[in-house]
JSON list of C-alpha atoms (C1' of nucleotides) in Angstrom, two decimals:
[
{"chain": "A", "resi": 28, "resn": "MET", "atom": "CA", "xyz": [0.00, 0.00, 0.00]},
{"chain": "A", "resi": 29, "resn": "ASP", "atom": "CA", "xyz": [2.91, 2.35, 0.76]},
{"chain": "A", "resi": 30, "resn": "LEU", "atom": "CA", "xyz": [4.49, 1.17, -2.47]},
{"chain": "A", "resi": 31, "resn": "ALA", "atom": "CA", "xyz": [1.27, 1.89, -4.39]},
{"chain": "A", "resi": 32, "resn": "ARG", "atom": "CA", "xyz": [1.40, 5.53, -3.22]},
{"chain": "A", "resi": 33, "resn": "PHE", "atom": "CA", "xyz": [5.14, 5.83, -3.79]},
{"chain": "A", "resi": 34, "resn": "LEU", "atom": "CA", "xyz": [4.85, 4.65, -7.40]},
{"chain": "A", "resi": 35, "resn": "ILE", "atom": "CA", "xyz": [2.56, 7.54, -8.36]},
{"chain": "A", "resi": 36, "resn": "GLY", "atom": "CA", "xyz": [4.92, 9.90, -10.19]},
{"chain": "A", "resi": 37, "resn": "ALA", "atom": "CA", "xyz": [7.58, 7.24, -10.74]},
{"chain": "A", "resi": 38, "resn": "ALA", "atom": "CA", "xyz": [8.34, 6.06, -14.27]},
{"chain": "A", "resi": 39, "resn": "ILE", "atom": "CA", "xyz": [8.14, 2.61, -15.83]},
{"chain": "A", "resi": 40, "resn": "VAL", "atom": "CA", "xyz": [10.73, 2.26, -18.57]},
{"chain": "A", "resi": 41, "resn": "ARG", "atom": "CA", "xyz": [10.80, -0.29, -21.39]},
{"chain": "A", "resi": 42, "resn": "ASP", "atom": "CA", "xyz": [14.01, -0.83, -23.33]},
{"chain": "A", "resi": 43, "resn": "ASP", "atom": "CA", "xyz": [13.84, -3.17, -26.31]},
{"chain": "A", "resi": 44, "resn": "PRO", "atom": "CA", "xyz": [14.98, -3.25, -29.95]},
{"chain": "A", "resi": 45, "resn": "SER", "atom": "CA", "xyz": [12.36, -0.67, -30.88]},
{"chain": "A", "resi": 46, "resn": "GLY", "atom": "CA", "xyz": [14.02, 1.81, -28.53]},
{"chain": "A", "resi": 47, "resn": "ARG", "atom": "CA", "xyz": [13.10, 3.33, -25.20]},
{"chain": "A", "resi": 48, "resn": "ARG", "atom": "CA", "xyz": [9.55, 3.88, -24.00]},
{"chain": "A", "resi": 49, "resn": "ALA", "atom": "CA", "xyz": [8.72, 5.51, -20.66]},
{"chain": "A", "resi": 50, "resn": "LEU", "atom": "CA", "xyz": [5.48, 6.22, -18.82]},
{"chain": "A", "resi": 51, "resn": "ARG", "atom": "CA", "xyz": [4.88, 8.40, -15.78]},
{"chain": "A", "resi": 52, "resn": "ILE", "atom": "CA", "xyz": [2.75, 6.25, -13.48]},
{"chain": "A", "resi": 53, "resn": "VAL", "atom": "CA", "xyz": [-0.46, 8.10, -12.59]},
{"chain": "A", "resi": 54, "resn": "GLU", "atom": "CA", "xyz": [-2.69, 5.35, -11.20]},
{"chain": "A", "resi": 55, "resn": "THR", "atom": "CA", "xyz": [-2.09, 2.20, -9.10]},
{"chain": "A", "resi": 56, "resn": "GLU", "atom": "CA", "xyz": [-3.98, -0.29, -6.97]},
{"chain": "A", "resi": 57, "resn": "ALA", "atom": "CA", "xyz": [-2.66, -2.23, -3.96]},
{"chain": "A", "resi": 58, "resn": "TYR", "atom": "CA", "xyz": [-3.42, -5.93, -3.42]},
{"chain": "A", "resi": 59, "resn": "LEU", "atom": "CA", "xyz": [-2.46, -6.84, 0.14]},
{"chain": "A", "resi": 60, "resn": "PRO", "atom": "CA", "xyz": [-1.66, -10.06, 2.02]},
{"chain": "A", "resi": 61, "resn": "GLY", "atom": "CA", "xyz": [-4.94, -11.60, 3.18]},
{"chain": "A", "resi": 62, "resn": "ASP", "atom": "CA", "xyz": [-6.88, -9.55, 0.61]},
{"chain": "A", "resi": 63, "resn": "ALA", "atom": "CA", "xyz": [-9.61, -11.73, -0.90]},
{"chain": "A", "resi": 64, "resn": "ALA", "atom": "CA", "xyz": [-9.45, -9.72, -4.14]},
{"chain": "A", "resi": 65, "resn": "ALA", "atom": "CA", "xyz": [-5.74, -10.43, -4.62]},
{"chain": "A", "resi": 66, "resn": "HIS", "atom": "CA", "xyz": [-4.48, -13.11, -7.00]},
{"chain": "A", "resi": 67, "resn": "SER", "atom": "CA", "xyz": [-2.14, -14.26, -4.23]},
{"chain": "A", "resi": 68, "resn": "TYR", "atom": "CA", "xyz": [-5.00, -14.84, -1.75]},
{"chain": "A", "resi": 69, "resn": "ARG", "atom": "CA", "xyz": [-5.32, -18.58, -2.37]},
{"chain": "A", "resi": 70, "resn": "GLY", "atom": "CA", "xyz": [-1.63, -19.31, -2.32]},
{"chain": "A", "resi": 71, "resn": "GLU", "atom": "CA", "xyz": [1.14, -19.64, -4.84]},
{"chain": "A", "resi": 72, "resn": "THR", "atom": "CA", "xyz": [0.41, -21.05, -8.31]},
{"chain": "A", "resi": 73, "resn": "PRO", "atom": "CA", "xyz": [2.49, -21.18, -11.52]},
{"chain": "A", "resi": 74, "resn": "ARG", "atom": "CA", "xyz": [0.73, -18.05, -12.71]},
{"chain": "A", "resi": 75, "resn": "ASN", "atom": "CA", "xyz": [1.11, -15.83, -9.64]},
{"chain": "A", "resi": 76, "resn": "ARG", "atom": "CA", "xyz": [4.44, -16.96, -8.21]},
{"chain": "A", "resi": 77, "resn": "SER", "atom": "CA", "xyz": [6.06, -13.62, -8.97]},
{"chain": "A", "resi": 78, "resn": "LEU", "atom": "CA", "xyz": [3.83, -11.97, -6.37]},
{"chain": "A", "resi": 79, "resn": "PHE", "atom": "CA", "xyz": [5.71, -13.97, -3.75]},
{"chain": "A", "resi": 80, "resn": "LEU", "atom": "CA", "xyz": [9.12, -12.61, -4.72]},
{"chain": "A", "resi": 81, "resn": "ARG", "atom": "CA", "xyz": [10.70, -9.83, -2.68]},
{"chain": "A", "resi": 82, "resn": "PRO", "atom": "CA", "xyz": [9.62, -6.27, -3.56]},
{"chain": "A", "resi": 83, "resn": "GLY", "atom": "CA", "xyz": [10.31, -4.83, -7.00]},
{"chain": "A", "resi": 84, "resn": "TYR", "atom": "CA", "xyz": [9.71, -7.75, -9.35]},
{"chain": "A", "resi": 85, "resn": "ALA", "atom": "CA", "xyz": [7.31, -7.87, -12.29]},
{"chain": "A", "resi": 86, "resn": "TYR", "atom": "CA", "xyz": [4.13, -9.95, -12.08]},
{"chain": "A", "resi": 87, "resn": "VAL", "atom": "CA", "xyz": [2.39, -10.10, -15.45]},
{"chain": "A", "resi": 88, "resn": "TYR", "atom": "CA", "xyz": [-0.92, -11.96, -15.92]},
{"chain": "A", "resi": 89, "resn": "PHE", "atom": "CA", "xyz": [-3.15, -12.68, -18.88]},
{"chain": "A", "resi": 90, "resn": "ILE", "atom": "CA", "xyz": [-6.76, -11.64, -18.34]},
{"chain": "A", "resi": 91, "resn": "TYR", "atom": "CA", "xyz": [-10.01, -12.36, -20.21]},
{"chain": "A", "resi": 92, "resn": "GLY", "atom": "CA", "xyz": [-8.07, -14.17, -22.90]},
{"chain": "A", "resi": 93, "resn": "THR", "atom": "CA", "xyz": [-7.01, -10.86, -24.41]},
{"chain": "A", "resi": 94, "resn": "TRP", "atom": "CA", "xyz": [-4.92, -8.53, -22.23]},
{"chain": "A", "resi": 95, "resn": "PHE", "atom": "CA", "xyz": [-1.88, -8.49, -20.04]},
{"chain": "A", "resi": 96, "resn": "CYS", "atom": "CA", "xyz": [-1.61, -6.51, -16.81]},
{"chain": "A", "resi": 97, "resn": "LEU", "atom": "CA", "xyz": [1.62, -5.43, -15.10]},
{"chain": "A", "resi": 98, "resn": "ASN", "atom": "CA", "xyz": [2.15, -5.50, -11.33]},
{"chain": "A", "resi": 99, "resn": "VAL", "atom": "CA", "xyz": [5.08, -4.89, -8.99]},
{"chain": "A", "resi": 100, "resn": "SER", "atom": "CA", "xyz": [5.64, -7.38, -6.16]},
{"chain": "A", "resi": 101, "resn": "ALA", "atom": "CA", "xyz": [5.36, -5.60, -2.83]},
{"chain": "A", "resi": 102, "resn": "GLU", "atom": "CA", "xyz": [6.10, -7.61, 0.30]},
{"chain": "A", "resi": 103, "resn": "ALA", "atom": "CA", "xyz": [8.89, -9.76, 1.70]},
{"chain": "A", "resi": 104, "resn": "ALA", "atom": "CA", "xyz": [9.88, -12.98, -0.08]},
{"chain": "A", "resi": 105, "resn": "GLY", "atom": "CA", "xyz": [7.26, -15.65, 0.51]},
{"chain": "A", "resi": 106, "resn": "VAL", "atom": "CA", "xyz": [4.47, -13.12, 1.14]},
{"chain": "A", "resi": 107, "resn": "GLY", "atom": "CA", "xyz": [2.01, -12.63, -1.72]},
{"chain": "A", "resi": 108, "resn": "ALA", "atom": "CA", "xyz": [1.22, -8.98, -2.47]},
{"chain": "A", "resi": 109, "resn": "GLY", "atom": "CA", "xyz": [1.55, -6.57, -5.34]},
{"chain": "A", "resi": 110, "resn": "VAL", "atom": "CA", "xyz": [0.72, -3.24, -6.91]},
{"chain": "A", "resi": 111, "resn": "LEU", "atom": "CA", "xyz": [-1.17, -3.11, -10.21]},
{"chain": "A", "resi": 112, "resn": "LEU", "atom": "CA", "xyz": [-0.06, -0.36, -12.58]},
{"chain": "A", "resi": 113, "resn": "ARG", "atom": "CA", "xyz": [-3.36, 0.97, -13.92]},
{"chain": "A", "resi": 114, "resn": "ALA", "atom": "CA", "xyz": [-2.47, 4.00, -16.02]},
{"chain": "A", "resi": 115, "resn": "GLY", "atom": "CA", "xyz": [0.45, 6.05, -17.28]},
{"chain": "A", "resi": 116, "resn": "GLU", "atom": "CA", "xyz": [1.26, 9.31, -19.03]},
{"chain": "A", "resi": 117, "resn": "PRO", "atom": "CA", "xyz": [3.45, 8.77, -22.11]},
{"chain": "A", "resi": 118, "resn": "LEU", "atom": "CA", "xyz": [6.84, 10.47, -21.69]},
{"chain": "A", "resi": 119, "resn": "THR", "atom": "CA", "xyz": [9.15, 9.06, -24.35]},
{"chain": "A", "resi": 120, "resn": "GLY", "atom": "CA", "xyz": [8.87, 6.57, -27.19]},
{"chain": "A", "resi": 121, "resn": "ILE", "atom": "CA", "xyz": [5.37, 7.75, -28.04]},
{"chain": "A", "resi": 122, "resn": "ALA", "atom": "CA", "xyz": [5.70, 6.67, -31.69]},
{"chain": "A", "resi": 123, "resn": "ALA", "atom": "CA", "xyz": [6.53, 3.11, -30.61]},
{"chain": "A", "resi": 124, "resn": "MET", "atom": "CA", "xyz": [3.59, 3.06, -28.22]},
{"chain": "A", "resi": 125, "resn": "GLU", "atom": "CA", "xyz": [1.26, 4.20, -30.99]},
{"chain": "A", "resi": 126, "resn": "ARG", "atom": "CA", "xyz": [2.55, 1.34, -33.11]},
{"chain": "A", "resi": 127, "resn": "SER", "atom": "CA", "xyz": [1.67, -1.10, -30.31]},
{"chain": "A", "resi": 128, "resn": "ARG", "atom": "CA", "xyz": [-1.73, 0.52, -29.76]},
{"chain": "A", "resi": 129, "resn": "PRO", "atom": "CA", "xyz": [-3.20, 1.02, -33.25]},
{"chain": "A", "resi": 130, "resn": "GLY", "atom": "CA", "xyz": [-5.97, 3.57, -33.36]},
{"chain": "A", "resi": 131, "resn": "ALA", "atom": "CA", "xyz": [-5.50, 4.90, -29.82]},
{"chain": "A", "resi": 132, "resn": "VAL", "atom": "CA", "xyz": [-5.18, 8.64, -29.24]},
{"chain": "A", "resi": 133, "resn": "LEU", "atom": "CA", "xyz": [-2.43, 9.94, -26.94]},
{"chain": "A", "resi": 134, "resn": "ARG", "atom": "CA", "xyz": [-4.62, 10.08, -23.86]},
{"chain": "A", "resi": 135, "resn": "ASP", "atom": "CA", "xyz": [-5.70, 6.45, -24.30]},
{"chain": "A", "resi": 136, "resn": "LEU", "atom": "CA", "xyz": [-2.26, 4.95, -25.03]},
{"chain": "A", "resi": 137, "resn": "ALA", "atom": "CA", "xyz": [-1.80, 3.72, -21.44]},
{"chain": "A", "resi": 138, "resn": "ARG", "atom": "CA", "xyz": [-5.05, 4.74, -19.71]},
{"chain": "A", "resi": 139, "resn": "GLY", "atom": "CA", "xyz": [-6.08, 1.40, -18.20]},
{"chain": "A", "resi": 140, "resn": "PRO", "atom": "CA", "xyz": [-4.06, -1.62, -17.04]},
{"chain": "A", "resi": 141, "resn": "GLY", "atom": "CA", "xyz": [-4.44, -3.66, -20.22]},
{"chain": "A", "resi": 142, "resn": "ARG", "atom": "CA", "xyz": [-3.63, -0.68, -22.36]},
{"chain": "A", "resi": 143, "resn": "LEU", "atom": "CA", "xyz": [-0.57, 0.18, -20.28]},
{"chain": "A", "resi": 144, "resn": "ALA", "atom": "CA", "xyz": [0.93, -3.28, -20.73]},
{"chain": "A", "resi": 145, "resn": "ALA", "atom": "CA", "xyz": [0.07, -3.26, -24.45]},
{"chain": "A", "resi": 146, "resn": "ALA", "atom": "CA", "xyz": [1.69, 0.17, -24.97]},
{"chain": "A", "resi": 147, "resn": "LEU", "atom": "CA", "xyz": [4.94, -1.21, -23.54]},
{"chain": "A", "resi": 148, "resn": "ASP", "atom": "CA", "xyz": [4.67, -4.64, -25.23]},
{"chain": "A", "resi": 149, "resn": "VAL", "atom": "CA", "xyz": [4.73, -6.30, -21.83]},
{"chain": "A", "resi": 150, "resn": "THR", "atom": "CA", "xyz": [3.70, -9.98, -21.81]},
{"chain": "A", "resi": 151, "resn": "ARG", "atom": "CA", "xyz": [4.34, -13.08, -19.73]},
{"chain": "A", "resi": 152, "resn": "ALA", "atom": "CA", "xyz": [7.84, -12.98, -21.20]},
{"chain": "A", "resi": 153, "resn": "GLN", "atom": "CA", "xyz": [8.58, -10.12, -18.79]},
{"chain": "A", "resi": 154, "resn": "ASP", "atom": "CA", "xyz": [7.08, -11.91, -15.76]},
{"chain": "A", "resi": 155, "resn": "GLY", "atom": "CA", "xyz": [9.58, -12.24, -12.93]},
{"chain": "A", "resi": 156, "resn": "LEU", "atom": "CA", "xyz": [11.96, -9.50, -14.09]},
{"chain": "A", "resi": 157, "resn": "ASP", "atom": "CA", "xyz": [13.72, -7.42, -11.44]},
{"chain": "A", "resi": 158, "resn": "LEU", "atom": "CA", "xyz": [12.36, -3.90, -12.01]},
{"chain": "A", "resi": 159, "resn": "CYS", "atom": "CA", "xyz": [14.95, -2.31, -9.73]},
{"chain": "A", "resi": 160, "resn": "ALA", "atom": "CA", "xyz": [17.88, -3.42, -11.87]},
{"chain": "A", "resi": 161, "resn": "PRO", "atom": "CA", "xyz": [18.93, -2.38, -15.38]},
{"chain": "A", "resi": 162, "resn": "GLY", "atom": "CA", "xyz": [17.17, -4.46, -17.99]},
{"chain": "A", "resi": 163, "resn": "PRO", "atom": "CA", "xyz": [14.36, -4.55, -20.56]},
{"chain": "A", "resi": 164, "resn": "LEU", "atom": "CA", "xyz": [11.85, -3.26, -18.02]},
{"chain": "A", "resi": 165, "resn": "TRP", "atom": "CA", "xyz": [12.63, -1.15, -14.96]},
{"chain": "A", "resi": 166, "resn": "LEU", "atom": "CA", "xyz": [11.35, 1.54, -12.60]},
{"chain": "A", "resi": 167, "resn": "ALA", "atom": "CA", "xyz": [12.77, 5.05, -12.24]},
{"chain": "A", "resi": 168, "resn": "ALA", "atom": "CA", "xyz": [12.20, 6.81, -8.89]},
{"chain": "A", "resi": 169, "resn": "PRO", "atom": "CA", "xyz": [9.81, 9.77, -8.75]},
{"chain": "A", "resi": 170, "resn": "ARG", "atom": "CA", "xyz": [11.37, 13.13, -9.60]},
{"chain": "A", "resi": 171, "resn": "GLY", "atom": "CA", "xyz": [10.28, 16.67, -8.93]},
{"chain": "A", "resi": 172, "resn": "ALA", "atom": "CA", "xyz": [7.46, 17.94, -6.75]},
{"chain": "A", "resi": 173, "resn": "ALA", "atom": "CA", "xyz": [5.29, 15.31, -5.07]},
{"chain": "A", "resi": 174, "resn": "PRO", "atom": "CA", "xyz": [1.99, 14.99, -6.96]},
{"chain": "A", "resi": 175, "resn": "ARG", "atom": "CA", "xyz": [-1.38, 15.49, -5.27]},
{"chain": "A", "resi": 176, "resn": "ILE", "atom": "CA", "xyz": [-2.65, 11.98, -4.69]},
{"chain": "A", "resi": 177, "resn": "GLY", "atom": "CA", "xyz": [-6.28, 10.90, -4.49]},
{"chain": "A", "resi": 178, "resn": "LYS", "atom": "CA", "xyz": [-7.63, 7.53, -3.41]},
{"chain": "A", "resi": 179, "resn": "SER", "atom": "CA", "xyz": [-10.74, 5.50, -4.06]},
{"chain": "A", "resi": 180, "resn": "VAL", "atom": "CA", "xyz": [-12.12, 1.99, -4.07]},
{"chain": "A", "resi": 181, "resn": "ARG", "atom": "CA", "xyz": [-10.54, -0.31, -6.65]},
{"chain": "A", "resi": 182, "resn": "ILE", "atom": "CA", "xyz": [-12.04, -0.54, -10.10]},
{"chain": "A", "resi": 183, "resn": "GLY", "atom": "CA", "xyz": [-13.64, -3.73, -11.33]},
{"chain": "A", "resi": 184, "resn": "VAL", "atom": "CA", "xyz": [-13.19, -5.76, -8.14]},
{"chain": "A", "resi": 185, "resn": "THR", "atom": "CA", "xyz": [-16.17, -7.36, -6.42]},
{"chain": "A", "resi": 186, "resn": "LEU", "atom": "CA", "xyz": [-14.44, -8.77, -3.33]},
{"chain": "A", "resi": 187, "resn": "GLU", "atom": "CA", "xyz": [-13.24, -6.38, -0.60]},
{"chain": "A", "resi": 188, "resn": "LYS", "atom": "CA", "xyz": [-14.84, -3.67, -2.66]},
{"chain": "A", "resi": 189, "resn": "HIS", "atom": "CA", "xyz": [-15.08, -1.17, 0.20]},
{"chain": "A", "resi": 190, "resn": "ARG", "atom": "CA", "xyz": [-11.33, -0.89, 0.68]},
{"chain": "A", "resi": 191, "resn": "GLU", "atom": "CA", "xyz": [-9.78, 2.29, -0.67]},
{"chain": "A", "resi": 192, "resn": "LEU", "atom": "CA", "xyz": [-6.65, 0.87, -2.23]},
{"chain": "A", "resi": 193, "resn": "ARG", "atom": "CA", "xyz": [-6.63, 2.70, -5.55]},
{"chain": "A", "resi": 194, "resn": "PHE", "atom": "CA", "xyz": [-4.34, 5.73, -5.81]},
{"chain": "A", "resi": 195, "resn": "TYR", "atom": "CA", "xyz": [-4.06, 8.26, -8.59]},
{"chain": "A", "resi": 196, "resn": "GLU", "atom": "CA", "xyz": [-2.58, 11.62, -9.46]},
{"chain": "A", "resi": 197, "resn": "ARG", "atom": "CA", "xyz": [-5.44, 14.07, -9.02]},
{"chain": "A", "resi": 198, "resn": "ASP", "atom": "CA", "xyz": [-4.35, 16.51, -11.66]},
{"chain": "A", "resi": 199, "resn": "SER", "atom": "CA", "xyz": [-3.60, 14.02, -14.42]},
{"chain": "A", "resi": 200, "resn": "ARG", "atom": "CA", "xyz": [-5.86, 13.55, -17.42]},
{"chain": "A", "resi": 201, "resn": "PHE", "atom": "CA", "xyz": [-4.27, 10.14, -18.04]},
{"chain": "A", "resi": 202, "resn": "VAL", "atom": "CA", "xyz": [-6.11, 8.46, -15.13]},
{"chain": "A", "resi": 203, "resn": "SER", "atom": "CA", "xyz": [-8.40, 5.62, -16.23]},
{"chain": "A", "resi": 204, "resn": "GLY", "atom": "CA", "xyz": [-12.06, 5.05, -15.55]},
{"chain": "A", "resi": 205, "resn": "PRO", "atom": "CA", "xyz": [-15.17, 7.01, -16.42]},
{"chain": "A", "resi": 206, "resn": "ARG", "atom": "CA", "xyz": [-15.35, 8.28, -12.87]},
{"chain": "A", "resi": 207, "resn": "ARG", "atom": "CA", "xyz": [-13.03, 9.69, -10.26]},
{"chain": "A", "resi": 208, "resn": "ILE", "atom": "CA", "xyz": [-14.33, 8.60, -6.88]},
{"chain": "A", "resi": 209, "resn": "ASN", "atom": "CA", "xyz": [-13.69, 10.55, -3.68]},
{"chain": "A", "resi": 210, "resn": "LEU", "atom": "CA", "xyz": [-11.97, 13.48, -5.26]},
{"chain": "B", "resi": 9, "resn": "DA", "atom": "C1'", "xyz": [-14.58, -33.51, -16.46]},
{"chain": "B", "resi": 10, "resn": "DA", "atom": "C1'", "xyz": [-17.18, -29.46, -17.30]},
{"chain": "B", "resi": 11, "resn": "DG", "atom": "C1'", "xyz": [-18.77, -24.82, -16.25]},
{"chain": "B", "resi": 12, "resn": "DA", "atom": "C1'", "xyz": [-18.42, -20.21, -14.31]},
{"chain": "B", "resi": 13, "resn": "DA", "atom": "C1'", "xyz": [-16.26, -15.91, -12.95]},
{"chain": "B", "resi": 14, "resn": "DG", "atom": "C1'", "xyz": [-12.65, -12.62, -13.12]},
{"chain": "B", "resi": 15, "resn": "DA", "atom": "C1'", "xyz": [-7.73, -6.72, -11.16]},
{"chain": "B", "resi": 16, "resn": "DT", "atom": "C1'", "xyz": [-10.34, -5.54, -19.39]},
{"chain": "B", "resi": 17, "resn": "DT", "atom": "C1'", "xyz": [-11.00, -3.39, -23.74]},
{"chain": "B", "resi": 18, "resn": "DC", "atom": "C1'", "xyz": [-13.13, -2.70, -28.22]},
{"chain": "B", "resi": 19, "resn": "DG", "atom": "C1'", "xyz": [-16.72, -2.39, -31.63]},
{"chain": "B", "resi": 20, "resn": "DC", "atom": "C1'", "xyz": [-21.32, -2.13, -32.80]},
{"chain": "B", "resi": 21, "resn": "DT", "atom": "C1'", "xyz": [-26.26, -0.88, -31.40]},
{"chain": "C", "resi": 17, "resn": "DG", "atom": "C1'", "xyz": [-25.22, -0.29, -23.14]},
{"chain": "C", "resi": 18, "resn": "DC", "atom": "C1'", "xyz": [-24.00, -5.23, -24.49]},
{"chain": "C", "resi": 19, "resn": "DG", "atom": "C1'", "xyz": [-21.34, -9.02, -26.30]},
{"chain": "C", "resi": 20, "resn": "DA", "atom": "C1'", "xyz": [-17.00, -11.04, -27.77]},
{"chain": "C", "resi": 21, "resn": "DA", "atom": "C1'", "xyz": [-12.27, -12.59, -27.08]},
{"chain": "C", "resi": 22, "resn": "DT", "atom": "C1'", "xyz": [-10.94, -17.09, -24.73]},
{"chain": "C", "resi": 23, "resn": "DC", "atom": "C1'", "xyz": [-6.66, -17.68, -20.03]},
{"chain": "C", "resi": 24, "resn": "DT", "atom": "C1'", "xyz": [-6.28, -19.28, -15.21]},
{"chain": "C", "resi": 25, "resn": "DT", "atom": "C1'", "xyz": [-8.26, -20.91, -11.31]},
{"chain": "C", "resi": 26, "resn": "DC", "atom": "C1'", "xyz": [-12.04, -22.46, -8.43]},
{"chain": "C", "resi": 27, "resn": "DT", "atom": "C1'", "xyz": [-16.38, -25.07, -7.79]},
{"chain": "C", "resi": 28, "resn": "DT", "atom": "C1'", "xyz": [-19.20, -28.88, -8.34]},
{"chain": "C", "resi": 29, "resn": "DA", "atom": "C1'", "xyz": [-20.06, -33.66, -9.97]}
]
DNA sequence: AAGAAGATTCGCT
DNA sequence: GCGAATCTTCTTA
């Protein structure tokens, strides 16, 4: 949960043969230990094992047979928890992102978790990567003034729906969702 | 062994 | 606004 707040304003960087792409993270959700809505809730499986790594590793899952979503593992080794990256503001490599997201306008390139992963060409191939070390996918610490952060209930979850574990940059137009709850 | 639901998005009505 | 796409895991038989 602290990590989810900290990541607002940080950057997720993708380096691959098509060049460098970077997004400013503007929206996250925390999935805690003992959280019935978390993929790690029912224990470790082949799909979610990355959530049980120590903090800072990529957990990528395939959802609804169509999209990938990118998370950052959040708790000590052996404890299942993570932060879902829900939306980002394109910083660099915008042309490459547009190539990966045909038809999307700038504001929609990474506005939503499935879109964010698609804009960066993140798939299960990047699952388990250390995001705190140099590599094809990594995190850059927040820079500049601390953003104004809002919180709300998580989007799309039915379990533990009352918990306010979604965080977003209040002043960003790149935040996902038709609504901004608890402004 | 089979069916349902889920941390989503897009296209058509 | 609704349905499709079709993976992983859980539930029920």
